[in-house]
Coordinates of C-alpha atoms and ligand atoms in Angstrom, one line a residue:
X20 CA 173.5 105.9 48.5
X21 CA 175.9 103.9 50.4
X22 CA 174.0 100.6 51.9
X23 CA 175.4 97.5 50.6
X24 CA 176.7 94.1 52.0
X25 CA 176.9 90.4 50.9
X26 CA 178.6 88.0 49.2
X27 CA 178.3 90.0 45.8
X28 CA 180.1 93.0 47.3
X29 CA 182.8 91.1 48.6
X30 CA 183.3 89.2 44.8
X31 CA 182.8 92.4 42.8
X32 CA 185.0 94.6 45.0
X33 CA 187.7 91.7 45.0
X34 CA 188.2 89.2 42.2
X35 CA 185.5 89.5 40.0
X36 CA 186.1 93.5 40.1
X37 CA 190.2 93.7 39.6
X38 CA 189.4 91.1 36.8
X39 CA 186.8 93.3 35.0
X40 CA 188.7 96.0 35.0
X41 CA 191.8 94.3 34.0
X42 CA 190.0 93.0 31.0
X43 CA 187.0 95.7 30.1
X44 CA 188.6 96.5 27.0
X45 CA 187.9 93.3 25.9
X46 CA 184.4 92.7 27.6
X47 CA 183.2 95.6 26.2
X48 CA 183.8 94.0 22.8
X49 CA 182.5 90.9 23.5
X50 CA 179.2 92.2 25.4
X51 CA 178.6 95.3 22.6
X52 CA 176.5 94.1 20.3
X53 CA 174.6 92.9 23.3
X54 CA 174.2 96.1 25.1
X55 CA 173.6 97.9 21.9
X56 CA 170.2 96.3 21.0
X57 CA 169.1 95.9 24.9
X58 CA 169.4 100.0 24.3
X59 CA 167.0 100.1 20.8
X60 CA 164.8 97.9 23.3
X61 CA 164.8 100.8 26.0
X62 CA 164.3 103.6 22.9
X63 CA 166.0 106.3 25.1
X64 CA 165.2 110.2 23.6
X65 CA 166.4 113.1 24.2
X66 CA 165.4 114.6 27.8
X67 CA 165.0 111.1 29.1
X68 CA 166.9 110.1 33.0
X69 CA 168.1 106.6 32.9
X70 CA 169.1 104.3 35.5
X71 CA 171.9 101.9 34.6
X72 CA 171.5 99.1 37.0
X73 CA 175.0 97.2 37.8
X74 CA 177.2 99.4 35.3
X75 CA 180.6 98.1 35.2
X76 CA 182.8 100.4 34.1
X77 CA 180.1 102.4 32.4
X78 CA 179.9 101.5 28.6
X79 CA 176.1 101.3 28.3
X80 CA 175.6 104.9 30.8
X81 CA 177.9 106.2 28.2
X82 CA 175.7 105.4 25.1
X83 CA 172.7 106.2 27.0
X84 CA 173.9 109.5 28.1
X85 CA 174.9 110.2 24.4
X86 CA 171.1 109.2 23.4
X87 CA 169.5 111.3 26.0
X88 CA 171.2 114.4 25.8
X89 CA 172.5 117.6 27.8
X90 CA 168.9 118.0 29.0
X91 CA 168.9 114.2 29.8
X92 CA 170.9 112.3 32.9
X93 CA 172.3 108.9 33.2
X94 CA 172.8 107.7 36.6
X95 CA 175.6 104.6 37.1
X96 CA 175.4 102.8 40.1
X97 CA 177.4 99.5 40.6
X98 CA 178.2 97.8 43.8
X99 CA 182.4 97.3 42.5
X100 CA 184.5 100.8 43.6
X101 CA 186.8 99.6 41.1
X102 CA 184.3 99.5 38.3
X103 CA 182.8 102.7 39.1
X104 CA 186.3 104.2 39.3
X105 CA 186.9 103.1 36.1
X106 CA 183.6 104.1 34.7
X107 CA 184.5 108.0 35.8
X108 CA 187.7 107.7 34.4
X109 CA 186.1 106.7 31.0
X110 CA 183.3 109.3 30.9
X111 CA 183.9 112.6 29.2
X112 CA 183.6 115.7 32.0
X113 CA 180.8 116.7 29.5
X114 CA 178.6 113.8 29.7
X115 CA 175.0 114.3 31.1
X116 CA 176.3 110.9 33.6
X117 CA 177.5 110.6 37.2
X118 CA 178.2 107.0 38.7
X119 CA 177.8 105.9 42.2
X120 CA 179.2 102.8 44.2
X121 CA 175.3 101.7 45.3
X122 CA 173.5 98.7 45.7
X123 CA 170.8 99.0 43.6
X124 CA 168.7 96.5 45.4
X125 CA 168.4 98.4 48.5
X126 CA 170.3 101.6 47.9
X127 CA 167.9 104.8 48.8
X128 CA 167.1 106.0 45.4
X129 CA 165.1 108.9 43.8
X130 CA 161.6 107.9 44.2
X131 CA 159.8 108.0 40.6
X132 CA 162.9 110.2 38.9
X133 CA 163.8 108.2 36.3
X134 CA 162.2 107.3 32.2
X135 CA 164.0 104.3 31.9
X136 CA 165.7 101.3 34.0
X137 CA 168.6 99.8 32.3
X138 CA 171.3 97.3 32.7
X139 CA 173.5 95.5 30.4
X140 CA 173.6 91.7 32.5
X141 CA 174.4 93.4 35.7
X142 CA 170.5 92.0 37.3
X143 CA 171.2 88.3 37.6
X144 CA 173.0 89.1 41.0
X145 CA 170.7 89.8 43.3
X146 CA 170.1 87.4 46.4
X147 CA 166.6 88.0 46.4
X148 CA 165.4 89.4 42.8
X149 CA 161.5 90.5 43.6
X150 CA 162.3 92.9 46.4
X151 CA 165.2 94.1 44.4
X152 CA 163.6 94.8 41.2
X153 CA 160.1 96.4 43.2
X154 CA 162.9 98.7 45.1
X155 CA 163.9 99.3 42.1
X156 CA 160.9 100.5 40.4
X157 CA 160.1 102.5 43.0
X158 CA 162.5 105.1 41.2
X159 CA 160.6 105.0 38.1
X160 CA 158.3 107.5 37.3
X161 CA 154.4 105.6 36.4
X162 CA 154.7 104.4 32.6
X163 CA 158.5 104.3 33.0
X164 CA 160.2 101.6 31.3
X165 CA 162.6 98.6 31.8
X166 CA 164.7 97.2 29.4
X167 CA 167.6 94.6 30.0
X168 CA 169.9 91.9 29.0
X169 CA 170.7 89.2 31.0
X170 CA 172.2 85.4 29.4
X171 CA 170.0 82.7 28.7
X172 CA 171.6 79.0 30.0
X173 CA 174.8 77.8 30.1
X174 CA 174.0 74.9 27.4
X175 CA 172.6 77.8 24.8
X176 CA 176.1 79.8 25.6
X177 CA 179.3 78.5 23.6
X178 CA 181.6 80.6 25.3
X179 CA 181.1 78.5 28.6
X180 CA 180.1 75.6 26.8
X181 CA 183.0 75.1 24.5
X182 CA 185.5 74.8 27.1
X183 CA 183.4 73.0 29.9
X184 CA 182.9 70.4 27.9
X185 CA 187.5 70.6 26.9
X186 CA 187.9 70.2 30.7
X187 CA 186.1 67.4 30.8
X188 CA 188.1 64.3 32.3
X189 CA 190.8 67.0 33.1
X190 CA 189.4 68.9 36.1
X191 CA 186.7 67.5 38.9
X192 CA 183.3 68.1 36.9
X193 CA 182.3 71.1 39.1
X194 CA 179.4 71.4 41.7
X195 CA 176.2 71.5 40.2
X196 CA 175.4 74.9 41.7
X197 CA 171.8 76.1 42.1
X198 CA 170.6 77.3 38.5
X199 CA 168.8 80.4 40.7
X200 CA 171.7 80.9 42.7
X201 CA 173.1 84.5 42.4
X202 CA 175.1 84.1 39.3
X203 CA 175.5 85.3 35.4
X204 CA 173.5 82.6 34.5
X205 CA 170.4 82.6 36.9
X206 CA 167.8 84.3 34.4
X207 CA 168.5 81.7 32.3
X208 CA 164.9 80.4 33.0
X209 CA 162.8 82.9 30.8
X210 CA 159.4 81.9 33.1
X211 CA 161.5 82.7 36.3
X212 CA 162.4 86.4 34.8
X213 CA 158.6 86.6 34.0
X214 CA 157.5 85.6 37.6
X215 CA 160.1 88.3 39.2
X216 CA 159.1 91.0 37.0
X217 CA 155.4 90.1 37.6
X218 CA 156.0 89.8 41.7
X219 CA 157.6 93.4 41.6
X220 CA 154.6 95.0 40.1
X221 CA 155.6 95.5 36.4
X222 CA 153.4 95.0 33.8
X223 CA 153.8 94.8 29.7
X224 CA 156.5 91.9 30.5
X225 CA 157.8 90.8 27.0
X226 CA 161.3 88.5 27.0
X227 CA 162.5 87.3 23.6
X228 CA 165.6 85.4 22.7
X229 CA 168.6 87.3 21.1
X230 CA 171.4 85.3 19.6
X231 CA 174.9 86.7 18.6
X232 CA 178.0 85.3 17.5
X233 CA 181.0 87.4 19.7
X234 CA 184.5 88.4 20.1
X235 CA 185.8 86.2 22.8
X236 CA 189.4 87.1 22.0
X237 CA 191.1 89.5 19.6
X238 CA 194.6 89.7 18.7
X239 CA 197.1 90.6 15.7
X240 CA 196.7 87.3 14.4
X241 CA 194.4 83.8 14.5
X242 CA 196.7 82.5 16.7
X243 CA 197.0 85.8 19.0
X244 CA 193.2 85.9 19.1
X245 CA 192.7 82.3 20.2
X246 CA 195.5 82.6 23.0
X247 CA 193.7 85.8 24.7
X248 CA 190.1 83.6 24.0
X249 CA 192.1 81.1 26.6
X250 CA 193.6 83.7 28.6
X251 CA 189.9 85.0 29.3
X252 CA 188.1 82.0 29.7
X253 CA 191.1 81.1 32.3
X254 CA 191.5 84.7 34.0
X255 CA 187.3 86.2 33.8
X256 CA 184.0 84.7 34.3
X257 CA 182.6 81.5 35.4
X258 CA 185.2 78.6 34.5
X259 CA 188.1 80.9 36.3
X260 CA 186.6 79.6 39.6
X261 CA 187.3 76.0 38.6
X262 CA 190.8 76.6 37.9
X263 CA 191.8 79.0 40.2
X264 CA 193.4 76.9 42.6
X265 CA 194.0 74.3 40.2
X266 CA 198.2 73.3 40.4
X267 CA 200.1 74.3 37.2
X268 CA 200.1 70.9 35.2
X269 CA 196.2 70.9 35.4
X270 CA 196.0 74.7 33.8
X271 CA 198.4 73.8 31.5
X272 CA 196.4 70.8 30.2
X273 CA 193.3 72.6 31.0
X274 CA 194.5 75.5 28.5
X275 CA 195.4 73.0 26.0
X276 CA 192.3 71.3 25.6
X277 CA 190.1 74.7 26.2
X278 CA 192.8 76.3 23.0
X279 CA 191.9 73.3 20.6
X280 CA 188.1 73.5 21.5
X281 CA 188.8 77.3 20.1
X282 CA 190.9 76.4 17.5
X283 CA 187.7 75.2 15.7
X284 CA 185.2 77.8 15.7
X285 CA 185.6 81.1 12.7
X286 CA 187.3 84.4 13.0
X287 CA 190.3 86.0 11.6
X288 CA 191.8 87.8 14.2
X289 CA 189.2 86.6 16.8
X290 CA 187.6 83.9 18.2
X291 CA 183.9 84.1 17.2
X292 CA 181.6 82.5 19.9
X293 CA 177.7 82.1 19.8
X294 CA 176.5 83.7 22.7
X295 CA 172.6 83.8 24.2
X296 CA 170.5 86.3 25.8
X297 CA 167.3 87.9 26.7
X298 CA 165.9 91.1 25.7
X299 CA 163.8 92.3 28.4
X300 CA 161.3 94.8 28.5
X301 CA 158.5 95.8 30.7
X302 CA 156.7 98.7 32.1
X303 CA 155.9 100.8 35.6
X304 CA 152.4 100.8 35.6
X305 CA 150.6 104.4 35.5
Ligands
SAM413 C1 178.6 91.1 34.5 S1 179.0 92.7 35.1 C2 178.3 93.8 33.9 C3 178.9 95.2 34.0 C4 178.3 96.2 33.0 N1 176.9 96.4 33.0 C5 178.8 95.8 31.6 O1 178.0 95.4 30.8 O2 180.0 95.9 31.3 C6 177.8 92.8 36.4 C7 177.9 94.1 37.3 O3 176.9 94.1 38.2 C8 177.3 94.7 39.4 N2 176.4 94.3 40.5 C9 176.2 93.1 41.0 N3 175.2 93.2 42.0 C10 174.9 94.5 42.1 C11 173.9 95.2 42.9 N4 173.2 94.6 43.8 N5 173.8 96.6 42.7 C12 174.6 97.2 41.8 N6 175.5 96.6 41.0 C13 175.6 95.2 41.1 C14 178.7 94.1 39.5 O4 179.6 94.8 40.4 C15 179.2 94.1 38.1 O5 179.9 95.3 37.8

């Protein structure tokens, strides 16, 4: 289970992967509440084998593998080594779950094996989704299931939102990229998850909107919290691009105005953010 190439390999095993694991304490706060109701979606019982598509460091194959069991298996696979080293490192010897370092779009999988195919917004990466996600059934068994979350737009997400619009006037407004362009955001388009789903042979398609308000930065105190809510929005995910090769005055003013932007939204000892997704579901057919 070794095939992979691409741009995405390159990102995840480079940038994008160091800054994931750097941060995953913190991701897995923010994206929880997410990943935990994509799982009721997928309603995994005891026996069942589940394949977590894109796992990251492995916090949804962990609460699958919990949900399925001894006599169940979970079955990570991530195209990031650093991800899926971490994701072993995190897993209890115990645990009915390996990991691999695969590409799930054309790695050679188990053909029909698996209940369930999972992923906690690790689908929207593909280069060319059909063929991916029809390989990818091919290792469900007939009736299996899918369930996943993937983000809805960029305009429905205030943790991108928020501080695009602070940079505003401060940065170069950045290339309108592609919206179907290999990306976090590139299921945004619930009628374009619909037609990829449809094209790769599933049936039962059902995609509904699930809102959240998240943790985008936690600390000791308000102020704590809404520094590490710039520090992540600066170090991870898409705005890091812009600024990356930014010179220092510009992140510095760039931090200022993305901090104040925080300043105004709720939390304590966090920075709570609205974030936008869909919960997908659909089926193998028999
Ligand atoms: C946004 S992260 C989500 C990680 C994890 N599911 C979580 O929720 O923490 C997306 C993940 O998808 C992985 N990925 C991207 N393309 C992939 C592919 N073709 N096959 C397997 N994993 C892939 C990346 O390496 C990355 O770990």
């Amino acid at each position: 289970m070794t095939e992979q190439s691409g741009a995405q390999v390159e990102d995840w095993n480079d940038q994008s992967g160091e800054r994931w694991v750097a941060h995953q304490v913190r991701l897995d706060a923010m994206l929880a509440m997410f990943g935990q109701t994509a799982i009721e979606a997928a309603a995994p019982v005891t026996g069942e084998r589940v394949l977590d598509v894109g796992c990251g460091a492995g916090a949804s194959s962990r609460a699958l593998a919990t949900l399925v069991g001894p006599r169940g298996q979970v079955l990570g696979v991530d195209i990031s080594e650093s991800l899926i080293g971490r994701a072993r490192a995190l897993a209890a010897q115990d645990m009915p779950v390996v990991f691999a370092v695969a590409d799930a779009s054309k790695a050679e999988l188990p053909e029909g094996a698996f209940d369930i195919l999972f992923s906690r917004f690790g689908v929207m990466f593909f280069d060319d989704p059909a063929p991916a996600f029809s390989h990818m059934r091919g290792a469900l068994r007939p009736g299996g299931r899918v369930a996943f979350v993937c983000w809805r737009s960029i305009a429905e997400n205030d943790w991108v939102r928020l501080p695009m619009g602070a940079m505003k006037g401060i940065i170069q407004p950045m290339t309108p990229r592609d919206p179907e362009a290999p990306g976090p955001f590139s299921f945004g388009d619930r009628g374009r998850v619909a037609r990829i789903l449809l094209a790769a042979g599933f049936t039962d398609i059902a995609i509904e909107p699930f809102d959240t308000s998240v943790p985008f930065g936690k600390g000791p105190t308000r102020d704590a919290a809404i520094d590490d809510a710039v520090e992540m929005t600066l170090e991870v995910g898409p705005l890091s691009r812009a600024l990356a090769d930014q010179p220092d005055d510009i992140r510095a003013r760039a931090s200022a105005a993305v901090r104040a932007a925080f300043a105004d939204r709720p939390g304590e000892r966090s920075v709570m953010i609205n974030g936008a997704a869909w919960i997908v579901t659909a089926r193998n057919p028999v």
